[in-house]
Amino acid sequence: MGGPESTTAEFVARRARFLRAAGIHRTHPVLLRQVHGAAVVPCPRPDETIEADGILLRDSDGEDVAPSIRTADCVPVLVADRRGRAAAVVHAGWRGTAAGITIVALQHLAEAGVEPGNTVVALGPSIGQCCYEVGRDVVEAVASASGGEASAMTVTRGGGIYLDLHEALGLQLTGTGIPAASIHRAPWCTSCRGDLFYSYRREGAAAGRQMASIAFKGASP
Ligand SMILES: [Zn+2]
């Protein structure tokens, strides 16, 4: 789906096709310059390029914008208020998870009047524990930011440590008061499923990107 700088007709058409398939085709995608940080910003205009890794969408932003995150192994996290007042989209790789970006997003939602118990969350396709070999420093950073034991989110295989980022994010989210039953996890590994997804681990820096978007449903016909 390209980045904010990918403005050729091909990329614009791809994003429009994706939003149409999602039933929010009257929206404009809003993209960030993603930096693996913990900043969550109010929804920029579609022609702005802001450096951050999460966007807060409020009902006052209207129905014509679709805050969007691009990933190729990191976890796209979508959070929505069940009562439809606000939502957030977050880019959470290990660095963002260790920096607590989903917790930051929940704080912004709380300031918008959204209780964690009234949210529904989607953890999108990302690299699975099957393929996500990481160093001990990564495990320690993610575990300490998640309030869980490293052993609850890792397996050791052939001398390597494999991290389950969805599990770490799930612990962070339930720690804020979101019911576990409200957290939905995509079952695919982006590295294993080359038939469906781009993957940084599999393809390197030139890998394409998935896009995850959220918008108010009133934007659909
Ligand atoms: Zn895999």
mmCIF file of C-alpha atoms and ligand atoms in Angstrom:
data_model
loop_
_atom_site.group_PDB
_atom_site.id
_atom_site.type_symbol
_atom_site.label_atom_id
_atom_site.label_comp_id
_atom_site.label_asym_id
_atom_site.label_seq_id
_atom_site.Cartn_x
_atom_site.Cartn_y
_atom_site.Cartn_z
ATOM 1 C CA MET A 1 0.000 0.000 0.000
ATOM 2 C CA GLY A 2 3.051 2.269 0.108
ATOM 3 C CA GLY A 3 3.804 5.094 2.534
ATOM 4 C CA PRO A 4 2.685 8.731 2.773
ATOM 5 C CA GLU A 5 5.148 9.492 -0.021
ATOM 6 C CA SER A 6 3.575 6.891 -2.329
ATOM 7 C CA THR A 7 1.119 9.115 -4.136
ATOM 8 C CA THR A 8 1.200 7.620 -7.618
ATOM 9 C CA ALA A 9 -2.085 6.699 -9.280
ATOM 10 C CA GLU A 10 -1.328 3.026 -8.689
ATOM 11 C CA PHE A 11 -1.090 3.419 -4.905
ATOM 12 C CA VAL A 12 -4.109 5.716 -4.729
ATOM 13 C CA ALA A 13 -6.127 3.156 -6.712
ATOM 14 C CA ARG A 14 -4.993 0.257 -4.524
ATOM 15 C CA ARG A 15 -6.025 2.050 -1.340
ATOM 16 C CA ALA A 16 -9.366 3.035 -2.843
ATOM 17 C CA ARG A 17 -9.988 -0.597 -3.831
ATOM 18 C CA PHE A 18 -9.156 -1.737 -0.300
ATOM 19 C CA LEU A 19 -11.444 0.839 1.349
ATOM 20 C CA ARG A 20 -14.239 -0.074 -1.066
ATOM 21 C CA ALA A 21 -13.863 -3.750 -0.144
ATOM 22 C CA ALA A 22 -14.031 -2.737 3.543
ATOM 23 C CA GLY A 23 -17.268 -0.856 2.936
ATOM 24 C CA ILE A 24 -15.797 2.561 3.787
ATOM 25 C CA HIS A 25 -15.062 3.737 0.260
ATOM 26 C CA ARG A 26 -16.224 7.307 0.794
ATOM 27 C CA THR A 27 -13.289 7.884 3.120
ATOM 28 C CA HIS A 28 -9.787 9.215 2.470
ATOM 29 C CA PRO A 29 -6.962 7.152 3.960
ATOM 30 C CA VAL A 30 -4.866 9.080 6.497
ATOM 31 C CA LEU A 31 -1.288 7.783 6.678
ATOM 32 C CA LEU A 32 1.521 8.507 9.122
ATOM 33 C CA ARG A 33 5.286 8.571 8.839
ATOM 34 C CA GLN A 34 5.742 5.615 11.188
ATOM 35 C CA VAL A 35 8.807 5.565 13.440
ATOM 36 C CA HIS A 36 8.247 2.645 15.887
ATOM 37 C CA GLY A 37 7.472 5.088 18.695
ATOM 38 C CA ALA A 38 4.627 5.565 21.171
ATOM 39 C CA ALA A 39 3.023 8.769 19.875
ATOM 40 C CA VAL A 40 -0.721 8.701 19.214
ATOM 41 C CA VAL A 41 -2.007 11.846 17.513
ATOM 42 C CA PRO A 42 -5.428 13.330 16.758
ATOM 43 C CA CYS A 43 -6.552 12.497 13.227
ATOM 44 C CA PRO A 44 -4.478 14.556 10.758
ATOM 45 C CA ARG A 45 -5.923 15.787 7.478
ATOM 46 C CA PRO A 46 -5.361 13.385 4.567
ATOM 47 C CA ASP A 47 -2.808 15.781 3.040
ATOM 48 C CA GLU A 48 -0.745 16.101 6.240
ATOM 49 C CA THR A 49 2.241 13.856 6.970
ATOM 50 C CA ILE A 50 2.823 13.510 10.698
ATOM 51 C CA GLU A 51 5.454 11.428 12.457
ATOM 52 C CA ALA A 52 3.668 9.078 14.862
ATOM 53 C CA ASP A 53 2.510 5.462 15.200
ATOM 54 C CA GLY A 54 -1.102 5.829 16.241
ATOM 55 C CA ILE A 55 -4.148 7.923 15.398
ATOM 56 C CA LEU A 56 -7.136 8.777 17.578
ATOM 57 C CA LEU A 57 -10.361 9.197 15.593
ATOM 58 C CA ARG A 58 -13.218 11.100 17.228
ATOM 59 C CA ASP A 59 -16.764 11.516 15.995
ATOM 60 C CA SER A 60 -16.009 15.215 15.462
ATOM 61 C CA ASP A 61 -13.445 14.190 12.805
ATOM 62 C CA GLY A 62 -16.328 13.199 10.558
ATOM 63 C CA GLU A 63 -17.038 10.217 8.373
ATOM 64 C CA ASP A 64 -14.756 10.920 5.430
ATOM 65 C CA VAL A 65 -11.386 9.999 6.955
ATOM 66 C CA ALA A 66 -9.940 6.539 7.520
ATOM 67 C CA PRO A 67 -6.897 6.579 9.836
ATOM 68 C CA SER A 68 -4.605 3.859 8.546
ATOM 69 C CA ILE A 69 -1.500 1.992 9.645
ATOM 70 C CA ARG A 70 0.897 0.117 7.383
ATOM 71 C CA THR A 71 2.616 -3.050 8.539
ATOM 72 C CA ALA A 72 4.707 -5.926 7.240
ATOM 73 C CA ASP A 73 5.153 -8.160 10.357
ATOM 74 C CA CYS A 74 4.332 -5.594 13.089
ATOM 75 C CA VAL A 75 0.851 -5.770 14.618
ATOM 76 C CA PRO A 76 -1.877 -3.411 13.406
ATOM 77 C CA VAL A 77 -4.107 -2.737 16.424
ATOM 78 C CA LEU A 78 -7.634 -1.391 15.906
ATOM 79 C CA VAL A 79 -9.649 -0.215 18.905
ATOM 80 C CA ALA A 80 -13.254 0.969 18.662
ATOM 81 C CA ASP A 81 -15.749 2.312 21.152
ATOM 82 C CA ARG A 82 -18.835 0.071 21.039
ATOM 83 C CA ARG A 83 -20.930 3.217 21.303
ATOM 84 C CA GLY A 84 -19.228 4.745 18.266
ATOM 85 C CA ARG A 85 -17.758 7.901 19.737
ATOM 86 C CA ALA A 86 -14.082 7.286 19.061
ATOM 87 C CA ALA A 87 -11.577 4.761 17.747
ATOM 88 C CA ALA A 88 -7.851 4.307 17.388
ATOM 89 C CA VAL A 89 -5.440 2.609 15.030
ATOM 90 C CA VAL A 90 -1.949 1.720 16.220
ATOM 91 C CA HIS A 91 1.287 0.346 14.724
ATOM 92 C CA ALA A 92 2.758 -2.029 17.317
ATOM 93 C CA GLY A 93 5.959 -3.876 16.604
ATOM 94 C CA TRP A 94 8.174 -4.951 19.481
ATOM 95 C CA ARG A 95 9.469 -1.406 19.942
ATOM 96 C CA GLY A 96 5.996 0.127 20.030
ATOM 97 C CA THR A 97 4.795 -2.623 22.361
ATOM 98 C CA ALA A 98 7.776 -2.067 24.673
ATOM 99 C CA ALA A 99 7.023 1.677 24.571
ATOM 100 C CA GLY A 100 3.392 0.965 25.513
ATOM 101 C CA ILE A 101 1.750 2.578 22.484
ATOM 102 C CA THR A 102 -1.516 0.655 22.903
ATOM 103 C CA ILE A 103 -1.719 1.904 26.502
ATOM 104 C CA VAL A 104 -1.170 5.456 25.231
ATOM 105 C CA ALA A 105 -4.000 4.953 22.725
ATOM 106 C CA LEU A 106 -6.297 3.722 25.512
ATOM 107 C CA GLN A 107 -5.437 6.818 27.568
ATOM 108 C CA HIS A 108 -6.438 9.041 24.645
ATOM 109 C CA LEU A 109 -9.661 7.081 24.254
ATOM 110 C CA ALA A 110 -10.372 7.475 27.981
ATOM 111 C CA GLU A 111 -9.931 11.247 27.610
ATOM 112 C CA ALA A 112 -12.518 11.040 24.811
ATOM 113 C CA GLY A 113 -14.899 9.405 27.285
ATOM 114 C CA VAL A 114 -14.389 5.806 26.176
ATOM 115 C CA GLU A 115 -14.199 3.180 28.947
ATOM 116 C CA PRO A 116 -11.919 0.193 28.246
ATOM 117 C CA GLY A 117 -14.807 -2.141 29.079
ATOM 118 C CA ASN A 118 -16.820 -0.634 26.206
ATOM 119 C CA THR A 119 -14.223 -1.230 23.506
ATOM 120 C CA VAL A 120 -13.663 -3.928 20.936
ATOM 121 C CA VAL A 121 -10.134 -4.640 19.701
ATOM 122 C CA ALA A 122 -8.674 -6.313 16.619
ATOM 123 C CA LEU A 123 -5.048 -7.466 16.525
ATOM 124 C CA GLY A 124 -4.362 -7.814 12.808
ATOM 125 C CA PRO A 125 -2.100 -10.186 10.878
ATOM 126 C CA SER A 126 1.523 -10.031 11.998
ATOM 127 C CA ILE A 127 4.551 -12.270 12.269
ATOM 128 C CA GLY A 128 3.604 -15.281 14.400
ATOM 129 C CA GLN A 129 5.437 -16.978 17.201
ATOM 130 C CA CYS A 130 6.315 -19.687 14.655
ATOM 131 C CA CYS A 131 8.714 -17.271 12.910
ATOM 132 C CA TYR A 132 9.444 -14.367 15.255
ATOM 133 C CA GLU A 133 12.876 -15.203 16.643
ATOM 134 C CA VAL A 134 14.157 -12.351 18.810
ATOM 135 C CA GLY A 135 16.935 -11.566 21.262
ATOM 136 C CA ARG A 136 16.588 -11.785 25.017
ATOM 137 C CA ASP A 137 16.734 -7.985 25.255
ATOM 138 C CA VAL A 138 13.599 -7.743 23.088
ATOM 139 C CA VAL A 139 11.760 -10.293 25.226
ATOM 140 C CA GLU A 140 12.694 -8.453 28.413
ATOM 141 C CA ALA A 141 11.597 -5.073 27.061
ATOM 142 C CA VAL A 142 8.266 -6.419 25.811
ATOM 143 C CA ALA A 143 7.566 -8.523 28.913
ATOM 144 C CA SER A 144 8.246 -5.686 31.329
ATOM 145 C CA ALA A 145 5.965 -3.356 29.338
ATOM 146 C CA SER A 146 3.218 -5.973 29.273
ATOM 147 C CA GLY A 147 3.093 -6.792 32.962
ATOM 148 C CA GLY A 148 3.566 -10.469 32.158
ATOM 149 C CA GLU A 149 6.210 -13.117 32.571
ATOM 150 C CA ALA A 150 8.527 -13.620 29.596
ATOM 151 C CA SER A 151 7.641 -17.320 29.724
ATOM 152 C CA ALA A 152 3.969 -16.489 29.054
ATOM 153 C CA MET A 153 4.793 -15.002 25.644
ATOM 154 C CA THR A 154 7.782 -16.974 24.409
ATOM 155 C CA VAL A 155 8.836 -20.462 23.418
ATOM 156 C CA THR A 156 12.407 -21.696 23.055
ATOM 157 C CA ARG A 157 13.274 -23.865 20.064
ATOM 158 C CA GLY A 158 16.661 -24.964 18.777
ATOM 159 C CA GLY A 159 18.395 -22.483 21.038
ATOM 160 C CA GLY A 160 16.313 -19.543 19.750
ATOM 161 C CA ILE A 161 13.635 -17.534 21.552
ATOM 162 C CA TYR A 162 10.334 -16.939 19.719
ATOM 163 C CA LEU A 163 8.038 -14.136 20.792
ATOM 164 C CA ASP A 164 4.227 -14.012 20.570
ATOM 165 C CA LEU A 165 3.522 -10.288 20.113
ATOM 166 C CA HIS A 166 -0.254 -10.845 20.097
ATOM 167 C CA GLU A 167 0.021 -12.448 23.534
ATOM 168 C CA ALA A 168 2.082 -9.518 24.857
ATOM 169 C CA LEU A 169 -0.400 -6.997 23.457
ATOM 170 C CA GLY A 170 -3.299 -9.014 24.858
ATOM 171 C CA LEU A 171 -1.743 -8.773 28.328
ATOM 172 C CA GLN A 172 -1.266 -5.008 27.937
ATOM 173 C CA LEU A 173 -4.844 -4.552 26.804
ATOM 174 C CA THR A 174 -6.479 -6.705 29.482
ATOM 175 C CA GLY A 175 -4.274 -4.844 31.984
ATOM 176 C CA THR A 176 -6.112 -1.644 31.046
ATOM 177 C CA GLY A 177 -9.494 -3.266 31.744
ATOM 178 C CA ILE A 178 -10.473 -4.510 28.284
ATOM 179 C CA PRO A 179 -12.219 -7.890 28.627
ATOM 180 C CA ALA A 180 -10.248 -10.726 27.000
ATOM 181 C CA ALA A 181 -13.410 -11.675 25.077
ATOM 182 C CA SER A 182 -13.364 -8.251 23.388
ATOM 183 C CA ILE A 183 -9.899 -8.824 21.886
ATOM 184 C CA HIS A 184 -9.900 -10.572 18.502
ATOM 185 C CA ARG A 185 -6.710 -11.955 17.009
ATOM 186 C CA ALA A 186 -6.059 -12.608 13.327
ATOM 187 C CA PRO A 187 -4.759 -16.186 13.083
ATOM 188 C CA TRP A 188 -2.268 -15.791 10.223
ATOM 189 C CA CYS A 189 1.502 -15.383 10.308
ATOM 190 C CA THR A 190 2.659 -12.799 7.761
ATOM 191 C CA SER A 191 6.008 -14.560 7.343
ATOM 192 C CA CYS A 192 4.505 -18.036 6.746
ATOM 193 C CA ARG A 193 1.689 -16.816 4.517
ATOM 194 C CA GLY A 194 3.532 -15.374 1.552
ATOM 195 C CA ASP A 195 0.406 -16.128 -0.491
ATOM 196 C CA LEU A 196 -1.550 -13.531 1.502
ATOM 197 C CA PHE A 197 0.811 -11.029 3.124
ATOM 198 C CA TYR A 198 3.968 -8.978 2.821
ATOM 199 C CA SER A 199 6.628 -9.732 5.420
ATOM 200 C CA TYR A 200 9.709 -7.758 6.384
ATOM 201 C CA ARG A 201 11.400 -10.865 7.778
ATOM 202 C CA ARG A 202 10.743 -12.845 4.630
ATOM 203 C CA GLU A 203 11.283 -10.165 1.987
ATOM 204 C CA GLY A 204 13.545 -7.592 3.615
ATOM 205 C CA ALA A 205 13.321 -3.808 3.581
ATOM 206 C CA ALA A 206 11.796 -3.750 0.095
ATOM 207 C CA ALA A 207 8.722 -5.675 1.290
ATOM 208 C CA GLY A 208 5.330 -4.148 0.526
ATOM 209 C CA ARG A 209 2.982 -3.153 3.306
ATOM 210 C CA GLN A 210 -0.458 -4.233 4.462
ATOM 211 C CA MET A 211 -2.851 -1.433 5.400
ATOM 212 C CA ALA A 212 -5.270 -1.481 8.335
ATOM 213 C CA SER A 213 -7.894 1.259 8.473
ATOM 214 C CA ILE A 214 -10.724 2.334 10.714
ATOM 215 C CA ALA A 215 -13.571 4.775 10.029
ATOM 216 C CA PHE A 216 -17.095 5.556 11.122
ATOM 217 C CA LYS A 217 -19.506 3.204 9.410
ATOM 218 C CA GLY A 218 -21.752 6.092 8.502
ATOM 219 C CA ALA A 219 -19.235 6.660 5.721
ATOM 220 C CA SER A 220 -20.557 3.637 3.839
ATOM 221 C CA PRO A 221 -23.697 3.782 1.697
HETATM 222 ZN ZN ZN B 1 5.223 -18.140 10.748
#
